[in-house]
PDB file of C-alpha atoms in Angstrom:
ATOM      1  CA  UNK A   1       3.947  58.806 -82.374  1.00 49.00           C
ATOM      2  CA  UNK A   2       3.029  58.008 -78.765  1.00 51.00           C
ATOM      3  CA  UNK A   3       5.299  55.706 -76.765  1.00 55.00           C
ATOM      4  CA  UNK A   4       4.146  52.295 -75.671  1.00 56.00           C
ATOM      5  CA  UNK A   5       4.606  52.676 -71.936  1.00 55.00           C
ATOM      6  CA  UNK A   6       3.119  49.265 -71.198  1.00 56.00           C
ATOM      7  CA  UNK A   7       5.837  47.599 -73.317  1.00 56.00           C
ATOM      8  CA  UNK A   8       8.790  49.900 -72.683  1.00 55.00           C
ATOM      9  CA  UNK A   9       8.620  50.178 -68.895  1.00 54.00           C
ATOM     10  CA  UNK A  10      12.090  48.754 -68.266  1.00 58.00           C
ATOM     11  CA  UNK A  11      14.187  51.770 -69.279  1.00 64.00           C
ATOM     12  CA  UNK A  12      13.548  53.791 -66.121  1.00 69.00           C
ATOM     13  CA  UNK A  13      15.987  54.417 -63.280  1.00 73.00           C
ATOM     14  CA  UNK A  14      13.537  52.947 -60.773  1.00 73.00           C
ATOM     15  CA  UNK A  15      11.249  49.930 -60.564  1.00 73.00           C
ATOM     16  CA  UNK A  16       7.637  50.475 -61.473  1.00 78.00           C
ATOM     17  CA  UNK A  17       4.719  48.936 -59.648  1.00 78.00           C
ATOM     18  CA  UNK A  18       4.211  46.397 -62.445  1.00 78.00           C
ATOM     19  CA  UNK A  19       7.866  45.304 -62.329  1.00 77.00           C
ATOM     20  CA  UNK A  20       7.745  44.912 -58.547  1.00 76.00           C
ATOM     21  CA  UNK A  21       4.645  42.752 -58.836  1.00 73.00           C
ATOM     22  CA  UNK A  22       6.294  40.516 -61.434  1.00 75.00           C
ATOM     23  CA  UNK A  23       9.389  40.100 -59.212  1.00 72.00           C
ATOM     24  CA  UNK A  24       7.249  39.170 -56.215  1.00 70.00           C
ATOM     25  CA  UNK A  25       8.213  42.249 -54.211  1.00 74.00           C
ATOM     26  CA  UNK A  26       6.497  42.686 -50.851  1.00 70.00           C
ATOM     27  CA  UNK A  27       5.156  40.367 -48.191  1.00 72.00           C
ATOM     28  CA  UNK A  28       3.961  36.941 -49.291  1.00 70.00           C
ATOM     29  CA  UNK A  29       1.690  35.052 -46.875  1.00 71.00           C
ATOM     30  CA  UNK A  30       0.603  31.459 -46.958  1.00 69.00           C
ATOM     31  CA  UNK A  31      -1.735  29.627 -44.623  1.00 66.00           C
ATOM     32  CA  UNK A  32      -0.196  26.467 -43.179  1.00 62.00           C
ATOM     33  CA  UNK A  33      -2.246  23.352 -43.658  1.00 64.00           C
ATOM     34  CA  UNK A  34      -2.862  20.444 -41.347  1.00 62.00           C
ATOM     35  CA  UNK A  35       0.114  18.475 -42.690  1.00 64.00           C
ATOM     36  CA  UNK A  36       2.511  21.286 -41.749  1.00 66.00           C
ATOM     37  CA  UNK A  37       1.534  21.219 -38.064  1.00 72.00           C
ATOM     38  CA  UNK A  38       2.842  18.811 -35.470  1.00 78.00           C
ATOM     39  CA  UNK A  39       0.230  16.239 -34.363  1.00 82.00           C
ATOM     40  CA  UNK A  40      -1.333  17.038 -31.006  1.00 83.00           C
ATOM     41  CA  UNK A  41      -0.320  13.616 -29.620  1.00 86.00           C
ATOM     42  CA  UNK A  42       3.381  14.036 -30.478  1.00 87.00           C
ATOM     43  CA  UNK A  43       6.169  14.899 -28.061  1.00 89.00           C
ATOM     44  CA  UNK A  44       7.721  18.348 -28.475  1.00 86.00           C
ATOM     45  CA  UNK A  45      11.231  16.888 -28.125  1.00 88.00           C
ATOM     46  CA  UNK A  46      11.272  13.605 -30.072  1.00 87.00           C
ATOM     47  CA  UNK A  47       8.292  14.490 -32.361  1.00 84.00           C
ATOM     48  CA  UNK A  48       6.963  10.950 -31.928  1.00 87.00           C
ATOM     49  CA  UNK A  49       3.696   9.802 -30.359  1.00 88.00           C
ATOM     50  CA  UNK A  50       4.221  10.440 -26.672  1.00 88.00           C
ATOM     51  CA  UNK A  51       4.549   7.735 -24.039  1.00 90.00           C
ATOM     52  CA  UNK A  52       3.467   8.584 -20.481  1.00 91.00           C
ATOM     53  CA  UNK A  53       2.904  12.248 -21.425  1.00 92.00           C
ATOM     54  CA  UNK A  54       3.696  15.086 -19.037  1.00 93.00           C
ATOM     55  CA  UNK A  55       2.484  18.635 -19.574  1.00 93.00           C
ATOM     56  CA  UNK A  56       3.870  21.917 -18.258  1.00 92.00           C
ATOM     57  CA  UNK A  57       1.794  24.877 -17.089  1.00 90.00           C
ATOM     58  CA  UNK A  58       2.162  26.532 -20.517  1.00 90.00           C
ATOM     59  CA  UNK A  59       0.623  23.600 -22.393  1.00 89.00           C
ATOM     60  CA  UNK A  60       3.711  21.916 -23.870  1.00 91.00           C
ATOM     61  CA  UNK A  61       3.479  18.109 -23.845  1.00 91.00           C
ATOM     62  CA  UNK A  62       6.528  15.831 -23.569  1.00 92.00           C
ATOM     63  CA  UNK A  63       7.256  12.158 -23.137  1.00 93.00           C
ATOM     64  CA  UNK A  64       8.157  11.406 -19.549  1.00 93.00           C
ATOM     65  CA  UNK A  65      11.543   9.961 -20.508  1.00 93.00           C
ATOM     66  CA  UNK A  66      12.361  12.846 -22.874  1.00 93.00           C
ATOM     67  CA  UNK A  67      11.636  15.643 -20.408  1.00 93.00           C
ATOM     68  CA  UNK A  68      13.446  13.870 -17.553  1.00 94.00           C
ATOM     69  CA  UNK A  69      16.547  13.442 -19.704  1.00 94.00           C
ATOM     70  CA  UNK A  70      16.325  17.105 -20.753  1.00 93.00           C
ATOM     71  CA  UNK A  71      16.046  18.389 -17.179  1.00 94.00           C
ATOM     72  CA  UNK A  72      18.877  16.106 -16.038  1.00 94.00           C
ATOM     73  CA  UNK A  73      21.124  17.372 -18.851  1.00 94.00           C
ATOM     74  CA  UNK A  74      20.294  20.966 -17.894  1.00 93.00           C
ATOM     75  CA  UNK A  75      21.192  20.312 -14.247  1.00 94.00           C
ATOM     76  CA  UNK A  76      24.525  18.773 -15.261  1.00 94.00           C
ATOM     77  CA  UNK A  77      25.269  21.793 -17.457  1.00 93.00           C
ATOM     78  CA  UNK A  78      24.365  24.146 -14.600  1.00 93.00           C
ATOM     79  CA  UNK A  79      26.741  22.280 -12.246  1.00 93.00           C
ATOM     80  CA  UNK A  80      29.521  22.524 -14.838  1.00 92.00           C
ATOM     81  CA  UNK A  81      28.972  26.287 -15.234  1.00 92.00           C
ATOM     82  CA  UNK A  82      28.861  26.796 -11.458  1.00 92.00           C
ATOM     83  CA  UNK A  83      32.174  24.929 -11.083  1.00 92.00           C
ATOM     84  CA  UNK A  84      33.755  27.031 -13.854  1.00 91.00           C
ATOM     85  CA  UNK A  85      32.467  30.232 -12.242  1.00 91.00           C
ATOM     86  CA  UNK A  86      33.801  29.201  -8.817  1.00 92.00           C
ATOM     87  CA  UNK A  87      37.215  28.390 -10.351  1.00 92.00           C
ATOM     88  CA  UNK A  88      37.270  31.796 -12.034  1.00 91.00           C
ATOM     89  CA  UNK A  89      36.443  33.588  -8.772  1.00 92.00           C
ATOM     90  CA  UNK A  90      39.211  31.648  -7.015  1.00 93.00           C
ATOM     91  CA  UNK A  91      41.707  32.564  -9.734  1.00 91.00           C
ATOM     92  CA  UNK A  92      40.714  36.238  -9.609  1.00 90.00           C
ATOM     93  CA  UNK A  93      41.165  36.226  -5.826  1.00 93.00           C
ATOM     94  CA  UNK A  94      44.618  34.660  -6.119  1.00 94.00           C
ATOM     95  CA  UNK A  95      45.635  37.171  -8.799  1.00 91.00           C
ATOM     96  CA  UNK A  96      44.411  40.067  -6.640  1.00 93.00           C
ATOM     97  CA  UNK A  97      46.396  38.778  -3.636  1.00 94.00           C
ATOM     98  CA  UNK A  98      49.488  38.372  -5.816  1.00 92.00           C
ATOM     99  CA  UNK A  99      49.078  41.895  -7.184  1.00 92.00           C
ATOM    100  CA  UNK A 100      48.756  43.349  -3.670  1.00 93.00           C
ATOM    101  CA  UNK A 101      51.826  41.411  -2.513  1.00 92.00           C
ATOM    102  CA  UNK A 102      53.868  42.640  -5.479  1.00 92.00           C
ATOM    103  CA  UNK A 103      52.694  46.209  -4.944  1.00 92.00           C
ATOM    104  CA  UNK A 104      53.649  46.062  -1.276  1.00 92.00           C
ATOM    105  CA  UNK A 105      57.104  44.685  -2.161  1.00 91.00           C
ATOM    106  CA  UNK A 106      57.627  47.510  -4.659  1.00 89.00           C
ATOM    107  CA  UNK A 107      56.591  50.108  -2.092  1.00 90.00           C
ATOM    108  CA  UNK A 108      59.054  48.661   0.455  1.00 89.00           C
ATOM    109  CA  UNK A 109      61.804  48.605  -2.174  1.00 87.00           C
ATOM    110  CA  UNK A 110      61.052  52.216  -3.119  1.00 87.00           C
ATOM    111  CA  UNK A 111      61.074  53.268   0.552  1.00 86.00           C
ATOM    112  CA  UNK A 112      64.426  51.521   1.121  1.00 85.00           C
ATOM    113  CA  UNK A 113      65.953  53.107  -1.989  1.00 83.00           C
ATOM    114  CA  UNK A 114      64.723  56.552  -0.984  1.00 83.00           C
ATOM    115  CA  UNK A 115      66.289  56.307   2.486  1.00 80.00           C
ATOM    116  CA  UNK A 116      69.625  54.800   1.380  1.00 76.00           C
ATOM    117  CA  UNK A 117      70.004  56.368  -2.076  1.00 63.00           C
ATOM    118  CA  UNK A 118      73.228  58.289  -2.927  1.00 48.00           C
ATOM    119  CA  UNK A 119      71.455  61.044  -4.844  1.00 48.00           C
ATOM    120  CA  UNK A 120      69.455  63.502  -2.696  1.00 47.00           C
ATOM    121  CA  UNK A 121      65.941  64.604  -3.464  1.00 48.00           C
ATOM    122  CA  UNK A 122      65.384  67.891  -5.291  1.00 46.00           C
ATOM    123  CA  UNK A 123      62.731  70.357  -4.313  1.00 48.00           C
ATOM    124  CA  UNK A 124      62.798  72.530  -7.448  1.00 47.00           C
ATOM    125  CA  UNK A 125      60.223  72.277 -10.185  1.00 49.00           C
ATOM    126  CA  UNK A 126      62.741  71.876 -13.030  1.00 48.00           C
ATOM    127  CA  UNK A 127      63.243  68.152 -12.417  1.00 46.00           C
ATOM    128  CA  UNK A 128      60.456  65.830 -13.430  1.00 48.00           C
ATOM    129  CA  UNK A 129      59.170  63.498 -10.762  1.00 47.00           C
ATOM    130  CA  UNK A 130      58.157  59.941 -11.637  1.00 46.00           C
ATOM    131  CA  UNK A 131      55.290  58.012 -10.091  1.00 47.00           C
ATOM    132  CA  UNK A 132      57.475  56.710  -7.215  1.00 45.00           C
ATOM    133  CA  UNK A 133      58.964  60.117  -6.399  1.00 47.00           C
ATOM    134  CA  UNK A 134      62.510  59.416  -7.708  1.00 44.00           C
ATOM    135  CA  UNK A 135      64.848  61.716  -9.673  1.00 45.00           C
ATOM    136  CA  UNK A 136      67.645  60.886 -12.068  1.00 45.00           C
ATOM    137  CA  UNK A 137      69.529  57.808 -10.925  1.00 44.00           C
ATOM    138  CA  UNK A 138      66.804  56.854  -8.477  1.00 44.00           C
ATOM    139  CA  UNK A 139      64.489  56.062 -11.429  1.00 45.00           C
ATOM    140  CA  UNK A 140      66.680  53.152 -12.550  1.00 46.00           C
ATOM    141  CA  UNK A 141      64.477  50.688 -10.665  1.00 48.00           C
ATOM    142  CA  UNK A 142      61.373  51.891 -12.469  1.00 48.00           C
ATOM    143  CA  UNK A 143      63.176  51.669 -15.793  1.00 56.00           C
ATOM    144  CA  UNK A 144      64.127  48.061 -15.094  1.00 61.00           C
ATOM    145  CA  UNK A 145      60.492  47.265 -14.410  1.00 59.00           C
ATOM    146  CA  UNK A 146      59.548  48.883 -17.711  1.00 61.00           C
ATOM    147  CA  UNK A 147      62.218  46.917 -19.559  1.00 62.00           C
ATOM    148  CA  UNK A 148      60.989  43.695 -18.007  1.00 65.00           C
ATOM    149  CA  UNK A 149      57.435  44.548 -19.042  1.00 63.00           C
ATOM    150  CA  UNK A 150      58.615  45.259 -22.590  1.00 58.00           C
ATOM    151  CA  UNK A 151      60.395  41.900 -22.738  1.00 62.00           C
ATOM    152  CA  UNK A 152      57.268  40.071 -21.558  1.00 67.00           C
ATOM    153  CA  UNK A 153      54.873  42.109 -23.693  1.00 65.00           C
ATOM    154  CA  UNK A 154      52.694  40.119 -26.110  1.00 63.00           C
ATOM    155  CA  UNK A 155      53.197  41.033 -29.763  1.00 64.00           C
ATOM    156  CA  UNK A 156      49.988  40.969 -31.766  1.00 64.00           C
ATOM    157  CA  UNK A 157      51.889  40.660 -35.054  1.00 71.00           C
ATOM    158  CA  UNK A 158      53.527  37.348 -34.020  1.00 65.00           C
ATOM    159  CA  UNK A 159      51.245  34.287 -34.021  1.00 67.00           C
ATOM    160  CA  UNK A 160      53.190  32.743 -31.136  1.00 61.00           C
ATOM    161  CA  UNK A 161      52.943  35.896 -29.020  1.00 61.00           C
ATOM    162  CA  UNK A 162      49.405  36.958 -29.802  1.00 65.00           C
ATOM    163  CA  UNK A 163      47.629  38.038 -26.612  1.00 65.00           C
ATOM    164  CA  UNK A 164      44.474  36.234 -25.622  1.00 71.00           C
ATOM    165  CA  UNK A 165      41.517  37.943 -24.040  1.00 72.00           C
ATOM    166  CA  UNK A 166      40.425  36.197 -20.851  1.00 74.00           C
ATOM    167  CA  UNK A 167      37.083  34.467 -21.145  1.00 77.00           C
ATOM    168  CA  UNK A 168      34.875  35.703 -18.334  1.00 81.00           C
ATOM    169  CA  UNK A 169      32.350  33.179 -17.084  1.00 79.00           C
ATOM    170  CA  UNK A 170      29.181  34.837 -15.868  1.00 84.00           C
ATOM    171  CA  UNK A 171      27.248  33.484 -12.920  1.00 86.00           C
ATOM    172  CA  UNK A 172      24.782  30.971 -14.430  1.00 86.00           C
ATOM    173  CA  UNK A 173      21.127  30.696 -13.561  1.00 88.00           C
ATOM    174  CA  UNK A 174      20.303  27.735 -11.336  1.00 89.00           C
ATOM    175  CA  UNK A 175      16.793  27.274 -12.760  1.00 91.00           C
ATOM    176  CA  UNK A 176      15.916  24.719 -15.406  1.00 92.00           C
ATOM    177  CA  UNK A 177      13.838  25.969 -18.346  1.00 91.00           C
ATOM    178  CA  UNK A 178      11.232  24.476 -20.629  1.00 91.00           C
ATOM    179  CA  UNK A 179      12.882  23.383 -23.913  1.00 89.00           C
ATOM    180  CA  UNK A 180       9.871  24.584 -25.891  1.00 85.00           C
ATOM    181  CA  UNK A 181       8.769  27.807 -24.201  1.00 81.00           C
ATOM    182  CA  UNK A 182      12.055  28.868 -22.476  1.00 85.00           C
ATOM    183  CA  UNK A 183      10.226  29.658 -19.229  1.00 89.00           C
ATOM    184  CA  UNK A 184      11.322  28.359 -15.827  1.00 91.00           C
ATOM    185  CA  UNK A 185      10.314  24.735 -15.356  1.00 91.00           C
ATOM    186  CA  UNK A 186      10.484  22.434 -12.354  1.00 90.00           C
ATOM    187  CA  UNK A 187       9.757  18.745 -12.238  1.00 90.00           C
ATOM    188  CA  UNK A 188       7.062  19.166  -9.584  1.00 91.00           C
ATOM    189  CA  UNK A 189       5.087  21.553 -11.832  1.00 91.00           C
ATOM    190  CA  UNK A 190       4.637  18.881 -14.542  1.00 93.00           C
ATOM    191  CA  UNK A 191       1.407  16.913 -14.462  1.00 93.00           C
ATOM    192  CA  UNK A 192       0.386  13.783 -16.417  1.00 93.00           C
ATOM    193  CA  UNK A 193      -2.407  14.016 -18.987  1.00 92.00           C
ATOM    194  CA  UNK A 194      -4.922  11.338 -19.962  1.00 91.00           C
ATOM    195  CA  UNK A 195      -6.516  11.153 -23.408  1.00 90.00           C
ATOM    196  CA  UNK A 196      -9.790   9.336 -24.017  1.00 88.00           C
ATOM    197  CA  UNK A 197      -9.282   6.684 -26.682  1.00 87.00           C
ATOM    198  CA  UNK A 198     -12.011   5.932 -29.227  1.00 83.00           C
ATOM    199  CA  UNK A 199     -12.976   2.285 -28.584  1.00 80.00           C
ATOM    200  CA  UNK A 200     -16.081   2.084 -30.758  1.00 76.00           C
ATOM    201  CA  UNK A 201     -16.612  -0.964 -32.992  1.00 64.00           C
ATOM    202  CA  UNK A 202     -16.736   1.195 -36.104  1.00 62.00           C
ATOM    203  CA  UNK A 203     -13.334   2.653 -35.363  1.00 58.00           C
ATOM    204  CA  UNK A 204     -11.780  -0.745 -34.633  1.00 57.00           C
ATOM    205  CA  UNK A 205     -12.877  -2.073 -37.997  1.00 49.00           C
ATOM    206  CA  UNK A 206     -11.430   0.891 -39.941  1.00 54.00           C
ATOM    207  CA  UNK A 207      -7.912   1.396 -38.631  1.00 52.00           C
ATOM    208  CA  UNK A 208      -5.428   0.038 -36.151  1.00 55.00           C
ATOM    209  CA  UNK A 209      -4.099   3.487 -35.221  1.00 70.00           C
ATOM    210  CA  UNK A 210      -5.221   5.027 -31.972  1.00 79.00           C
ATOM    211  CA  UNK A 211      -7.583   7.949 -32.187  1.00 85.00           C
ATOM    212  CA  UNK A 212      -8.654  10.101 -29.284  1.00 88.00           C
ATOM    213  CA  UNK A 213     -11.957  11.825 -28.663  1.00 90.00           C
ATOM    214  CA  UNK A 214     -13.294  14.483 -26.336  1.00 90.00           C
ATOM    215  CA  UNK A 215     -14.977  12.674 -23.413  1.00 88.00           C
ATOM    216  CA  UNK A 216     -17.804  15.223 -23.441  1.00 87.00           C
ATOM    217  CA  UNK A 217     -18.892  15.744 -27.065  1.00 88.00           C
ATOM    218  CA  UNK A 218     -17.225  12.583 -28.493  1.00 88.00           C
ATOM    219  CA  UNK A 219     -15.563  14.589 -31.307  1.00 89.00           C
ATOM    220  CA  UNK A 220     -12.304  13.165 -32.702  1.00 88.00           C
ATOM    221  CA  UNK A 221      -9.346  15.262 -31.552  1.00 88.00           C
ATOM    222  CA  UNK A 222      -7.031  16.626 -34.262  1.00 84.00           C
ATOM    223  CA  UNK A 223      -4.145  19.072 -34.405  1.00 81.00           C
ATOM    224  CA  UNK A 224      -6.447  21.758 -35.831  1.00 78.00           C
ATOM    225  CA  UNK A 225      -8.585  21.893 -32.683  1.00 84.00           C
ATOM    226  CA  UNK A 226      -7.902  23.894 -29.536  1.00 87.00           C
ATOM    227  CA  UNK A 227      -7.514  21.510 -26.610  1.00 90.00           C
ATOM    228  CA  UNK A 228      -7.563  22.115 -22.864  1.00 91.00           C
ATOM    229  CA  UNK A 229      -6.068  19.879 -20.158  1.00 92.00           C
ATOM    230  CA  UNK A 230      -7.029  19.897 -16.476  1.00 91.00           C
ATOM    231  CA  UNK A 231      -3.953  20.105 -14.271  1.00 90.00           C
ATOM    232  CA  UNK A 232      -5.968  18.708 -11.341  1.00 89.00           C
ATOM    233  CA  UNK A 233      -6.728  15.328 -12.935  1.00 90.00           C
ATOM    234  CA  UNK A 234      -5.054  15.402 -16.379  1.00 90.00           C
ATOM    235  CA  UNK A 235      -8.079  14.771 -18.590  1.00 92.00           C
ATOM    236  CA  UNK A 236      -8.116  16.510 -21.989  1.00 91.00           C
ATOM    237  CA  UNK A 237     -11.198  18.174 -23.491  1.00 91.00           C
ATOM    238  CA  UNK A 238     -11.858  20.360 -26.494  1.00 90.00           C
ATOM    239  CA  UNK A 239     -11.850  24.064 -25.756  1.00 89.00           C
ATOM    240  CA  UNK A 240     -15.581  24.407 -26.402  1.00 89.00           C
ATOM    241  CA  UNK A 241     -16.560  21.803 -23.798  1.00 88.00           C
ATOM    242  CA  UNK A 242     -14.009  23.092 -21.292  1.00 87.00           C
ATOM    243  CA  UNK A 243     -15.401  26.614 -21.479  1.00 86.00           C
ATOM    244  CA  UNK A 244     -19.011  25.442 -21.467  1.00 85.00           C
ATOM    245  CA  UNK A 245     -18.963  22.898 -18.626  1.00 84.00           C
ATOM    246  CA  UNK A 246     -15.742  22.840 -16.575  1.00 81.00           C
ATOM    247  CA  UNK A 247     -15.460  26.622 -16.324  1.00 77.00           C
ATOM    248  CA  UNK A 248     -19.068  26.791 -15.052  1.00 83.00           C
ATOM    249  CA  UNK A 249     -19.538  23.617 -12.992  1.00 83.00           C
ATOM    250  CA  UNK A 250     -15.948  23.602 -11.576  1.00 87.00           C
ATOM    251  CA  UNK A 251     -15.821  19.815 -11.828  1.00 88.00           C
ATOM    252  CA  UNK A 252     -14.301  17.302 -14.267  1.00 88.00           C
ATOM    253  CA  UNK A 253     -16.877  15.438 -16.364  1.00 86.00           C
ATOM    254  CA  UNK A 254     -14.869  12.195 -16.288  1.00 87.00           C
ATOM    255  CA  UNK A 255     -13.731  11.728 -12.693  1.00 88.00           C
ATOM    256  CA  UNK A 256     -15.922  14.326 -10.936  1.00 86.00           C
ATOM    257  CA  UNK A 257     -12.855  15.910  -9.376  1.00 88.00           C
ATOM    258  CA  UNK A 258     -13.098  19.571  -8.540  1.00 87.00           C
ATOM    259  CA  UNK A 259     -11.178  22.090 -10.631  1.00 86.00           C
ATOM    260  CA  UNK A 260     -10.707  25.853 -10.774  1.00 87.00           C
ATOM    261  CA  UNK A 261     -10.069  28.309 -13.559  1.00 86.00           C
ATOM    262  CA  UNK A 262      -6.315  28.124 -13.024  1.00 88.00           C
ATOM    263  CA  UNK A 263      -6.452  24.351 -13.627  1.00 88.00           C
ATOM    264  CA  UNK A 264      -7.536  24.853 -17.263  1.00 90.00           C
ATOM    265  CA  UNK A 265      -4.297  24.656 -19.287  1.00 91.00           C
ATOM    266  CA  UNK A 266      -4.599  25.237 -23.080  1.00 91.00           C
ATOM    267  CA  UNK A 267      -2.380  22.867 -25.055  1.00 90.00           C
ATOM    268  CA  UNK A 268      -0.008  24.523 -27.537  1.00 85.00           C
ATOM    269  CA  UNK A 269      -0.181  23.814 -31.258  1.00 76.00           C
ATOM    270  CA  UNK A 270       2.624  23.463 -33.796  1.00 66.00           C
ATOM    271  CA  UNK A 271       6.131  22.443 -32.844  1.00 49.00           C
ATOM    272  CA  UNK A 272       8.348  21.886 -35.910  1.00 49.00           C
ATOM    273  CA  UNK A 273      10.817  24.249 -37.526  1.00 43.00           C
ATOM    274  CA  UNK A 274       8.455  24.893 -40.449  1.00 44.00           C
ATOM    275  CA  UNK A 275       5.248  25.468 -38.484  1.00 45.00           C
ATOM    276  CA  UNK A 276       4.099  28.271 -36.274  1.00 47.00           C
ATOM    277  CA  UNK A 277       2.618  28.165 -32.799  1.00 51.00           C
ATOM    278  CA  UNK A 278      -0.735  29.209 -31.465  1.00 51.00           C
ATOM    279  CA  UNK A 279      -3.835  29.942 -33.505  1.00 51.00           C
ATOM    280  CA  UNK A 280      -2.111  32.142 -36.129  1.00 57.00           C
ATOM    281  CA  UNK A 281      -0.588  29.385 -38.241  1.00 58.00           C
ATOM    282  CA  UNK A 282       0.553  31.510 -41.150  1.00 66.00           C
ATOM    283  CA  UNK A 283       3.936  31.508 -42.917  1.00 64.00           C
ATOM    284  CA  UNK A 284       5.156  34.957 -43.959  1.00 68.00           C
ATOM    285  CA  UNK A 285       7.883  35.569 -46.549  1.00 67.00           C
ATOM    286  CA  UNK A 286       9.484  39.029 -46.962  1.00 62.00           C
ATOM    287  CA  UNK A 287      10.942  39.737 -50.392  1.00 63.00           C
ATOM    288  CA  UNK A 288      12.914  42.831 -51.346  1.00 60.00           C
ATOM    289  CA  UNK A 289      14.705  43.861 -54.539  1.00 55.00           C
ATOM    290  CA  UNK A 290      18.431  43.376 -55.062  1.00 53.00           C
ATOM    291  CA  UNK A 291      20.520  46.512 -55.653  1.00 48.00           C
ATOM    292  CA  UNK A 292      21.013  46.944 -59.389  1.00 46.00           C
ATOM    293  CA  UNK A 293      20.461  43.303 -60.263  1.00 45.00           C
ATOM    294  CA  UNK A 294      16.743  43.322 -60.881  1.00 47.00           C
ATOM    295  CA  UNK A 295      16.419  40.082 -58.898  1.00 47.00           C
ATOM    296  CA  UNK A 296      14.571  39.547 -55.675  1.00 45.00           C
ATOM    297  CA  UNK A 297      16.356  38.481 -52.478  1.00 47.00           C
ATOM    298  CA  UNK A 298      14.399  36.485 -49.923  1.00 46.00           C
ATOM    299  CA  UNK A 299      14.744  36.811 -46.174  1.00 48.00           C
ATOM    300  CA  UNK A 300      13.801  33.913 -43.882  1.00 47.00           C
ATOM    301  CA  UNK A 301      10.198  33.908 -42.768  1.00 47.00           C
ATOM    302  CA  UNK A 302       9.471  34.939 -39.210  1.00 49.00           C
ATOM    303  CA  UNK A 303       7.421  32.645 -36.984  1.00 47.00           C
ATOM    304  CA  UNK A 304       4.005  34.025 -36.282  1.00 45.00           C
TER     305      UNK A 304
END
């Protein structure tokens, strides 16, 4: 009688393709929706609608107060690390001077003991010579040093005498960084941005919340659109209008101020711990099988 492989596929020493599919083995992908993405008019630090927004050259937007507090905190931390590094260098210099002084005193003591010692030096090869060149009774001084070192030696098996490794403070970087992109950021490189508010009568009658539009095509701006800000004047346009007019005419459509290609700064999307950045807003989940348990273990999803 033939076996029913479709029903009895759980008695094998390995997982079949059907069992792996039922356990969810492999890479699971899910497209993030609009609700999972940070609003375009929200600060990257406080995640609230920004007030007096400032934008960096990489397209991250912050409240003016939030980014100033962040940069000030970074400067204070840098000063603290510089002071700790300077104190460590001073301590290392003092320890080196103390070591040289102690070594010089030992050399003078060894020289004095060699010249006034009662036991003469031997020239044969049968007597072992220590590191200071002494034989027999002349090595008593070295032995006393060793005994003193043994008395002061830290014992790792005693909690009260456990040795501690010195914490070495590396020389810190003196540059402040962007809290969102981790690139170098200076206050003078930030520029304010200006959004065009929708002041039509139809909008006023529908909602009290502020909505912003592109000053060129009058399309309502959302977090699903690609936006571009001009670092020369700060006005924000949709990417389509920026590439169609500003990149060609080299002038802002709102204030008629000249701009160049380097003044077109794309604004970054996303910004929360559960949303990705850029145009590839997709959550990926990697699932592999547990060893011998038949259950799937899930690793955290990587940001894409």
